[in-house]
C-alpha cells in the first residue's frame, strides 16, 4: 500500500488538473476544501493534500493559509513554453505596473513575454502596422492600442480583428456590439463613482471634475462622474478640461507648463461653488495643490481633492486621496485570459472590468464647511 500511495495522489492530481484546464474551477476561483475533495473522489484527506501540493508546485493552484486553495492557470505541458507578444503605447508612465503583472503571471506559467511599444495616436498605429511581421511568430497578443480613445475606431478595430493570432485588449474596450474582442480593463466610471461617494459621505454637495483630455481613462471618468452625481444627491458645479501638453521635448518642460493651467482650473472650480473636486490624473493633482498654495486655498479645509490616479499621490505635500487602478492585477488577469483562450479556443468570451481601489488620505479629510 505504501508503494501505491504515490500513484493514488498523482492520479488525483491529474484529475484535478483536467478540471482546472476544463473550466471546472476558473482562474481565481476557490477549490472545494480538502475534506470535500476527499469525499468527492473517495480518497483520504492526506491523498488530497499531497495532490494539491503537486499542483501548487507546478503553479496550477495557489494555497493560502487560512483561506483555502485557489485555481491558477494550469501551465502548458512540461518543457513547452508559449511566447506572448505585448504591445503598449509606452512603458514609462501608465503601464509599468501592468507590465509587471504580466511578467509575474508569465513566470508562473512558463510563458515568454516580448514587449513592444508604439507611441500614441496616428504615429502609434503606423508603428503597430509595421510590427505585424514580428508579432506573427507569437502564440498570442496582449495589446493596448495607440488610442486616442478607450475603444478603437471601427476601421482600426477591424485591423486588430484581422490579426492572425488570438489577442486580448488591455485597458481598451471593444469598439462596438459586433466586436468580439476579449478585454481586461479598469472600470474608470466606477472609480469616479467611488470618489464621489466618498465626497458625499463627507457632506459635500457641490462637486467639480478636472479631467485630462485625450487619454483612454478620461471618457470613463467623465461618464462615471456625471452618472454618479445624481443618485448621490450631488450637484455638478463644473466640468473642466485639462488639455494635454504637447510640443515639448522633455518631461521637465511638460511640468513647467502646468502652473498656468492649474491656476485657471482652480479659479473655475472655486467660482463654481464646488467644495469637492475629482481630478485626473496625479500630475494635474500635484499642480492643483501648488495652485491652491499660491492662492491661499486650504486643502482640504476649503476644497477637498480626490485624484483618479495613484502613482505619486501618497508623497505629495498634502497626500492625495486617490482612486487607484489595480494595474498589477489587471496585467496578470489579461495574460491568464489569453492563455485560457489558447487552451480553450471555443470557450466563452471573457470581458473583465476591474474596479479601482479608493485610498483615503489627507486631501479630503474634512467635511464640507456648509453642506446643504
Short mmCIF file of C-alpha atoms in Angstrom, two decimals:
data_model
loop_
_atom_site.label_atom_id
_atom_site.label_comp_id
_atom_site.label_asym_id
_atom_site.label_seq_id
_atom_site.Cartn_x
_atom_site.Cartn_y
_atom_site.Cartn_z
CA UNK A 1 0.00 0.00 0.00
CA UNK A 2 2.85 2.37 0.77
CA UNK A 3 4.16 1.93 -2.73
CA UNK A 4 0.69 2.58 -4.18
CA UNK A 5 0.12 5.86 -2.31
CA UNK A 6 2.17 7.99 -4.70
CA UNK A 7 0.24 6.57 -7.67
CA UNK A 8 -3.06 7.43 -5.98
CA UNK A 9 -2.20 11.09 -5.27
CA UNK A 10 -0.63 11.57 -8.70
CA UNK A 11 -3.77 10.14 -10.30
CA UNK A 12 -5.86 12.58 -8.28
CA UNK A 13 -3.56 15.44 -9.29
CA UNK A 14 -4.20 14.52 -12.94
CA UNK A 15 -7.95 14.54 -12.38
CA UNK A 16 -7.87 17.91 -10.67
CA UNK A 17 -5.58 19.29 -13.38
CA UNK A 18 -8.09 18.30 -16.04
CA UNK A 19 -10.78 20.08 -14.06
CA UNK A 20 -8.66 23.23 -13.90
CA UNK A 21 -7.96 23.19 -17.63
CA UNK A 22 -11.53 22.29 -18.47
CA UNK A 23 -13.01 25.24 -16.59
CA UNK A 24 -14.47 23.41 -13.58
CA UNK A 25 -12.56 25.93 -11.46
CA UNK A 26 -11.79 29.09 -13.49
CA UNK A 27 -8.62 31.02 -12.61
CA UNK A 28 -9.12 32.84 -9.32
CA UNK A 29 -11.94 30.59 -8.09
CA UNK A 30 -11.74 28.66 -4.85
CA UNK A 31 -11.50 24.87 -4.92
CA UNK A 32 -13.51 22.70 -2.51
CA UNK A 33 -11.90 22.03 0.86
CA UNK A 34 -9.56 19.09 1.31
CA UNK A 35 -12.31 17.21 3.16
CA UNK A 36 -14.82 17.91 0.39
CA UNK A 37 -12.37 16.78 -2.32
CA UNK A 38 -11.64 13.62 -0.34
CA UNK A 39 -15.35 12.79 -0.21
CA UNK A 40 -15.89 13.68 -3.88
CA UNK A 41 -13.04 11.41 -5.08
CA UNK A 42 -13.28 8.65 -2.48
CA UNK A 43 -9.74 9.14 -1.15
CA UNK A 44 -8.15 10.19 2.12
CA UNK A 45 -7.52 13.80 3.10
CA UNK A 46 -3.78 13.04 3.07
CA UNK A 47 -4.02 11.93 -0.58
CA UNK A 48 -5.84 15.17 -1.43
CA UNK A 49 -3.22 17.21 0.41
CA UNK A 50 -0.36 15.57 -1.49
CA UNK A 51 -2.16 16.05 -4.84
CA UNK A 52 -2.67 19.74 -4.10
CA UNK A 53 1.00 20.07 -3.18
CA UNK A 54 1.88 18.78 -6.66
CA UNK A 55 -0.47 21.27 -8.31
CA UNK A 56 0.82 24.12 -6.16
CA UNK A 57 4.44 23.29 -7.03
CA UNK A 58 3.70 23.48 -10.76
CA UNK A 59 1.69 26.70 -10.41
CA UNK A 60 -1.76 25.29 -11.20
CA UNK A 61 -3.18 26.29 -7.81
CA UNK A 62 -2.25 28.66 -5.00
CA UNK A 63 -2.66 27.56 -1.40
CA UNK A 64 -3.43 30.40 1.02
CA UNK A 65 -3.09 29.66 4.72
CA UNK A 66 -6.48 30.01 6.40
CA UNK A 67 -8.25 30.95 3.16
CA UNK A 68 -8.15 27.79 1.04
CA UNK A 69 -6.85 26.69 -2.35
CA UNK A 70 -7.41 28.85 -5.43
CA UNK A 71 -7.20 27.97 -9.12
CA UNK A 72 -4.49 29.46 -11.25
CA UNK A 73 -3.98 28.87 -14.93
CA UNK A 74 -2.67 25.35 -15.48
CA UNK A 75 0.75 25.60 -17.15
CA UNK A 76 1.37 24.01 -20.53
CA UNK A 77 2.86 20.50 -20.64
CA UNK A 78 6.33 20.33 -19.11
CA UNK A 79 9.05 21.60 -21.43
CA UNK A 80 6.63 23.58 -23.64
CA UNK A 81 6.80 27.38 -23.49
CA UNK A 82 4.45 29.84 -25.09
CA UNK A 83 5.61 33.17 -26.47
CA UNK A 84 3.27 36.08 -25.94
CA UNK A 85 3.73 39.49 -27.57
CA UNK A 86 2.71 42.53 -25.52
CA UNK A 87 2.10 45.80 -27.38
CA UNK A 88 1.79 49.01 -25.34
CA UNK A 89 1.82 52.71 -26.21
CA UNK A 90 4.57 53.27 -23.62
CA UNK A 91 6.38 51.63 -20.69
CA UNK A 92 7.39 54.66 -18.63
CA UNK A 93 4.19 56.27 -17.39
CA UNK A 94 0.87 54.42 -17.05
CA UNK A 95 1.85 50.87 -17.97
CA UNK A 96 4.85 49.77 -15.80
CA UNK A 97 2.67 48.09 -13.13
CA UNK A 98 0.61 46.42 -15.88
CA UNK A 99 3.79 45.04 -17.43
CA UNK A 100 4.99 43.82 -14.04
CA UNK A 101 1.71 41.95 -13.54
CA UNK A 102 2.03 40.29 -16.94
CA UNK A 103 5.62 39.26 -16.28
CA UNK A 104 4.76 37.84 -12.84
CA UNK A 105 1.95 35.75 -14.34
CA UNK A 106 4.28 34.65 -17.15
CA UNK A 107 6.84 33.40 -14.63
CA UNK A 108 4.18 31.20 -13.04
CA UNK A 109 3.04 29.68 -16.34
CA UNK A 110 6.30 29.09 -18.23
CA UNK A 111 5.46 31.82 -20.71
CA UNK A 112 7.94 34.03 -22.55
CA UNK A 113 6.88 37.66 -22.94
CA UNK A 114 8.17 40.09 -25.60
CA UNK A 115 7.15 43.73 -25.04
CA UNK A 116 6.90 46.28 -27.86
CA UNK A 117 5.95 49.96 -27.69
CA UNK A 118 4.24 52.02 -30.37
CA UNK A 119 3.59 55.51 -29.07
CA UNK A 120 0.15 57.10 -29.32
CA UNK A 121 -2.34 58.26 -31.96
CA UNK A 122 -1.64 58.05 -35.72
CA UNK A 123 2.09 57.51 -35.35
CA UNK A 124 1.39 54.66 -32.94
CA UNK A 125 -0.97 52.97 -35.41
CA UNK A 126 1.69 53.24 -38.12
CA UNK A 127 4.19 51.62 -35.77
CA UNK A 128 1.70 48.88 -34.92
CA UNK A 129 1.25 48.14 -38.61
CA UNK A 130 5.00 47.87 -39.07
CA UNK A 131 5.22 45.40 -36.17
CA UNK A 132 2.80 42.94 -37.76
CA UNK A 133 5.53 40.71 -39.16
CA UNK A 134 7.32 40.43 -35.81
CA UNK A 135 4.09 39.68 -33.97
CA UNK A 136 3.12 36.87 -36.34
CA UNK A 137 5.54 34.43 -34.70
CA UNK A 138 3.93 34.77 -31.25
CA UNK A 139 1.31 32.39 -29.88
CA UNK A 140 -0.88 35.25 -28.71
CA UNK A 141 -1.03 39.01 -28.21
CA UNK A 142 -1.87 41.38 -25.36
CA UNK A 143 -2.45 44.87 -26.73
CA UNK A 144 -3.24 48.37 -25.55
CA UNK A 145 -3.76 50.05 -28.89
CA UNK A 146 -2.43 53.57 -29.53
CA UNK A 147 -5.76 55.28 -28.95
CA UNK A 148 -6.63 58.06 -28.51
CA UNK A 149 -9.96 56.79 -27.13
CA UNK A 150 -10.59 53.78 -24.90
CA UNK A 151 -12.05 51.95 -27.93
CA UNK A 152 -10.53 51.94 -31.41
CA UNK A 153 -12.45 53.37 -34.35
CA UNK A 154 -14.41 50.72 -36.28
CA UNK A 155 -11.86 50.72 -39.12
CA UNK A 156 -8.91 50.31 -36.78
CA UNK A 157 -10.74 47.74 -34.67
CA UNK A 158 -11.21 45.66 -37.80
CA UNK A 159 -7.44 45.75 -38.32
CA UNK A 160 -6.97 44.23 -34.87
CA UNK A 161 -9.52 41.51 -35.59
CA UNK A 162 -7.66 40.59 -38.77
CA UNK A 163 -4.51 39.73 -36.84
CA UNK A 164 -3.51 36.12 -37.38
CA UNK A 165 -3.24 35.29 -33.66
CA UNK A 166 -5.51 35.35 -30.61
CA UNK A 167 -5.41 38.62 -28.66
CA UNK A 168 -6.78 40.30 -25.56
CA UNK A 169 -7.22 44.05 -25.25
CA UNK A 170 -5.53 45.74 -22.29
CA UNK A 171 -7.22 48.85 -20.83
CA UNK A 172 -9.17 49.16 -24.09
CA UNK A 173 -12.83 48.22 -24.58
CA UNK A 174 -14.23 46.55 -27.72
CA UNK A 175 -15.27 49.10 -30.34
CA UNK A 176 -18.93 48.08 -30.68
CA UNK A 177 -21.55 45.43 -30.22
CA UNK A 178 -20.21 43.47 -33.20
CA UNK A 179 -16.63 43.45 -31.88
CA UNK A 180 -15.85 40.00 -30.39
CA UNK A 181 -12.60 41.09 -28.73
CA UNK A 182 -11.84 39.93 -25.20
CA UNK A 183 -10.52 42.59 -22.85
CA UNK A 184 -9.36 43.29 -19.30
CA UNK A 185 -9.81 46.94 -18.35
CA UNK A 186 -10.16 49.33 -15.44
CA UNK A 187 -13.70 50.43 -14.58
CA UNK A 188 -12.83 54.12 -14.60
CA UNK A 189 -16.50 55.11 -14.41
CA UNK A 190 -16.87 53.03 -11.26
CA UNK A 191 -13.73 54.65 -9.87
CA UNK A 192 -15.19 58.13 -10.39
CA UNK A 193 -18.30 57.00 -8.55
CA UNK A 194 -16.19 55.82 -5.60
CA UNK A 195 -14.58 59.27 -5.45
CA UNK A 196 -17.98 60.99 -5.48
CA UNK A 197 -19.42 58.62 -2.88
CA UNK A 198 -16.55 59.45 -0.54
CA UNK A 199 -17.06 63.19 -1.02
CA UNK A 200 -20.79 62.77 -0.45
CA UNK A 201 -20.14 60.84 2.77
CA UNK A 202 -18.05 63.77 3.99
CA UNK A 203 -21.02 66.10 3.45
CA UNK A 204 -20.06 67.75 0.17
CA UNK A 205 -22.95 68.60 -2.13
CA UNK A 206 -21.33 70.70 -4.88
CA UNK A 207 -18.61 68.92 -6.84
CA UNK A 208 -16.41 69.59 -9.83
CA UNK A 209 -14.34 67.49 -12.23
CA UNK A 210 -10.98 68.45 -13.75
CA UNK A 211 -10.05 65.81 -16.29
CA UNK A 212 -7.07 65.42 -18.60
CA UNK A 213 -8.47 65.17 -22.10
CA UNK A 214 -7.46 62.79 -24.87
CA UNK A 215 -6.40 59.81 -22.74
CA UNK A 216 -8.17 56.47 -22.58
CA UNK A 217 -9.40 56.78 -18.95
CA UNK A 218 -10.90 60.25 -19.47
CA UNK A 219 -14.15 59.15 -21.07
CA UNK A 220 -14.94 56.62 -18.35
CA UNK A 221 -14.06 59.02 -15.54
CA UNK A 222 -16.24 61.76 -17.03
CA UNK A 223 -19.23 59.47 -17.62
CA UNK A 224 -18.98 57.97 -14.13
CA UNK A 225 -18.80 61.45 -12.63
CA UNK A 226 -21.92 62.68 -14.42
CA UNK A 227 -23.93 59.49 -13.94
CA UNK A 228 -22.95 59.09 -10.29
CA UNK A 229 -23.65 62.61 -9.09
CA UNK A 230 -27.46 62.44 -9.30
CA UNK A 231 -28.03 59.24 -7.31
CA UNK A 232 -25.68 60.56 -4.63
CA UNK A 233 -27.57 63.87 -4.36
CA UNK A 234 -24.67 65.93 -5.67
CA UNK A 235 -24.72 68.99 -7.90
CA UNK A 236 -22.21 69.01 -10.76
CA UNK A 237 -20.92 72.54 -10.33
CA UNK A 238 -18.26 72.40 -13.08
CA UNK A 239 -16.59 70.08 -15.57
CA UNK A 240 -13.24 71.47 -16.63
CA UNK A 241 -10.98 70.06 -19.33
CA UNK A 242 -7.26 69.86 -18.72
CA UNK A 243 -5.76 69.83 -22.20
CA UNK A 244 -2.71 67.62 -22.74
CA UNK A 245 0.61 69.42 -23.01
CA UNK A 246 2.21 68.67 -26.38
CA UNK A 247 5.10 70.03 -28.41
CA UNK A 248 7.67 69.85 -25.62
CA UNK A 249 10.96 67.99 -25.76
CA UNK A 250 11.15 66.80 -22.16
CA UNK A 251 9.01 65.84 -19.20
CA UNK A 252 10.50 68.76 -17.29
CA UNK A 253 9.08 71.13 -19.92
CA UNK A 254 5.68 69.46 -19.57
CA UNK A 255 5.81 70.04 -15.81
CA UNK A 256 6.82 73.65 -16.31
CA UNK A 257 3.74 74.22 -18.48
CA UNK A 258 1.32 73.04 -15.78
CA UNK A 259 1.06 76.03 -13.37
CA UNK A 260 -0.94 78.37 -15.67
CA UNK A 261 -3.39 75.56 -16.44
CA UNK A 262 -3.71 74.70 -12.75
CA UNK A 263 -4.37 78.33 -11.80
CA UNK A 264 -7.07 78.55 -14.49
CA UNK A 265 -8.75 75.30 -13.41
CA UNK A 266 -8.66 76.25 -9.72
CA UNK A 267 -10.33 79.59 -10.44
CA UNK A 268 -13.05 77.77 -12.35
CA UNK A 269 -13.63 75.29 -9.54
CA UNK A 270 -13.81 77.96 -6.83
CA UNK A 271 -16.02 80.17 -9.00
CA UNK A 272 -18.48 77.31 -9.44
CA UNK A 273 -19.08 76.99 -5.72
CA UNK A 274 -17.74 73.43 -5.57
CA UNK A 275 -16.27 72.25 -2.28
CA UNK A 276 -15.18 68.84 -3.62
CA UNK A 277 -13.03 68.18 -6.69
CA UNK A 278 -12.29 64.96 -8.59
CA UNK A 279 -9.14 65.25 -10.69
CA UNK A 280 -7.47 63.09 -13.30
CA UNK A 281 -4.53 62.48 -13.01
CA UNK A 282 -1.67 62.63 -10.47
CA UNK A 283 0.37 65.27 -12.30
CA UNK A 284 -2.69 67.50 -12.53
CA UNK A 285 -3.48 66.87 -8.86
CA UNK A 286 0.03 67.92 -7.88
CA UNK A 287 -0.26 71.08 -9.99
CA UNK A 288 -3.61 71.90 -8.32
CA UNK A 289 -2.07 71.53 -4.86
CA UNK A 290 0.60 74.03 -5.85
CA UNK A 291 -2.03 76.38 -7.33
CA UNK A 292 -4.07 76.18 -4.12
CA UNK A 293 -0.99 77.07 -2.10
CA UNK A 294 -0.35 80.10 -4.32
CA UNK A 295 -3.98 81.20 -3.95
CA UNK A 296 -4.06 80.59 -0.18
CA UNK A 297 -6.77 77.95 -0.64
CA UNK A 298 -6.71 75.26 2.04
CA UNK A 299 -6.71 71.59 1.04
CA UNK A 300 -8.94 70.03 2.37
CA UNK A 301 -10.45 72.80 4.52
CA UNK A 302 -11.57 74.96 1.57
CA UNK A 303 -11.53 72.31 -1.15
CA UNK A 304 -11.47 68.51 -0.85
CA UNK A 305 -9.48 66.81 -3.62
CA UNK A 306 -9.56 63.23 -4.93
CA UNK A 307 -7.15 62.03 -7.63
CA UNK A 308 -8.13 59.33 -10.15
CA UNK A 309 -4.57 58.01 -10.21
CA UNK A 310 -2.10 56.88 -7.57
CA UNK A 311 1.48 56.93 -8.80
CA UNK A 312 2.75 59.72 -6.56
CA UNK A 313 -0.38 60.66 -4.58
CA UNK A 314 0.96 59.40 -1.25
CA UNK A 315 4.13 61.51 -1.44
CA UNK A 316 2.55 64.91 -2.15
CA UNK A 317 2.86 67.78 0.33
CA UNK A 318 -0.79 67.08 1.14
CA UNK A 319 -1.15 63.35 0.44
CA UNK A 320 -3.91 62.86 -2.10
CA UNK A 321 -6.91 60.65 -1.54
CA UNK A 322 -6.92 58.55 -4.69
CA UNK A 323 -8.83 56.09 -6.79
CA UNK A 324 -6.10 53.66 -7.80
CA UNK A 325 -6.45 51.28 -10.78
CA UNK A 326 -5.42 47.71 -9.93
CA UNK A 327 -2.81 47.70 -12.68
CA UNK A 328 -0.66 44.79 -11.48
CA UNK A 329 -3.69 42.55 -11.07
CA UNK A 330 -5.01 43.72 -14.43
CA UNK A 331 -1.82 42.62 -16.22
CA UNK A 332 -1.92 39.17 -14.62
CA UNK A 333 -5.60 38.66 -15.44
CA UNK A 334 -5.03 39.70 -19.04
CA UNK A 335 -2.34 37.07 -19.51
CA UNK A 336 -4.49 34.43 -17.80
CA UNK A 337 -7.37 35.34 -20.13
CA UNK A 338 -5.17 34.96 -23.20
CA UNK A 339 -3.66 31.65 -22.07
CA UNK A 340 -7.16 30.37 -21.37
CA UNK A 341 -8.13 31.27 -24.93
CA UNK A 342 -5.13 29.35 -26.26
CA UNK A 343 -6.02 26.31 -24.12
CA UNK A 344 -9.75 26.50 -24.86
CA UNK A 345 -10.34 28.10 -28.28
CA UNK A 346 -14.11 27.55 -28.05
CA UNK A 347 -14.54 28.93 -24.52
CA UNK A 348 -16.98 31.77 -23.91
CA UNK A 349 -15.66 35.32 -24.36
CA UNK A 350 -14.24 36.97 -21.27
CA UNK A 351 -14.68 40.69 -20.68
CA UNK A 352 -13.36 41.87 -17.35
CA UNK A 353 -13.81 45.26 -15.68
CA UNK A 354 -11.70 45.82 -12.56
CA UNK A 355 -12.97 48.49 -10.21
CA UNK A 356 -10.20 50.71 -8.77
CA UNK A 357 -9.45 50.90 -5.06
CA UNK A 358 -10.18 54.03 -3.01
CA UNK A 359 -7.32 55.05 -0.71
CA UNK A 360 -8.26 57.80 1.75
CA UNK A 361 -5.55 60.31 2.63
CA UNK A 362 -5.40 63.89 3.87
CA UNK A 363 -6.55 65.83 0.78
CA UNK A 364 -10.23 65.30 1.56
CA UNK A 365 -10.18 64.57 5.25
CA UNK A 366 -12.56 67.34 6.30
CA UNK A 367 -16.30 67.67 5.98
CA UNK A 368 -17.76 70.40 3.80
CA UNK A 369 -17.98 73.71 5.63
CA UNK A 370 -21.69 74.33 4.86
CA UNK A 371 -23.31 71.21 3.44
CA UNK A 372 -26.86 71.82 2.28
#
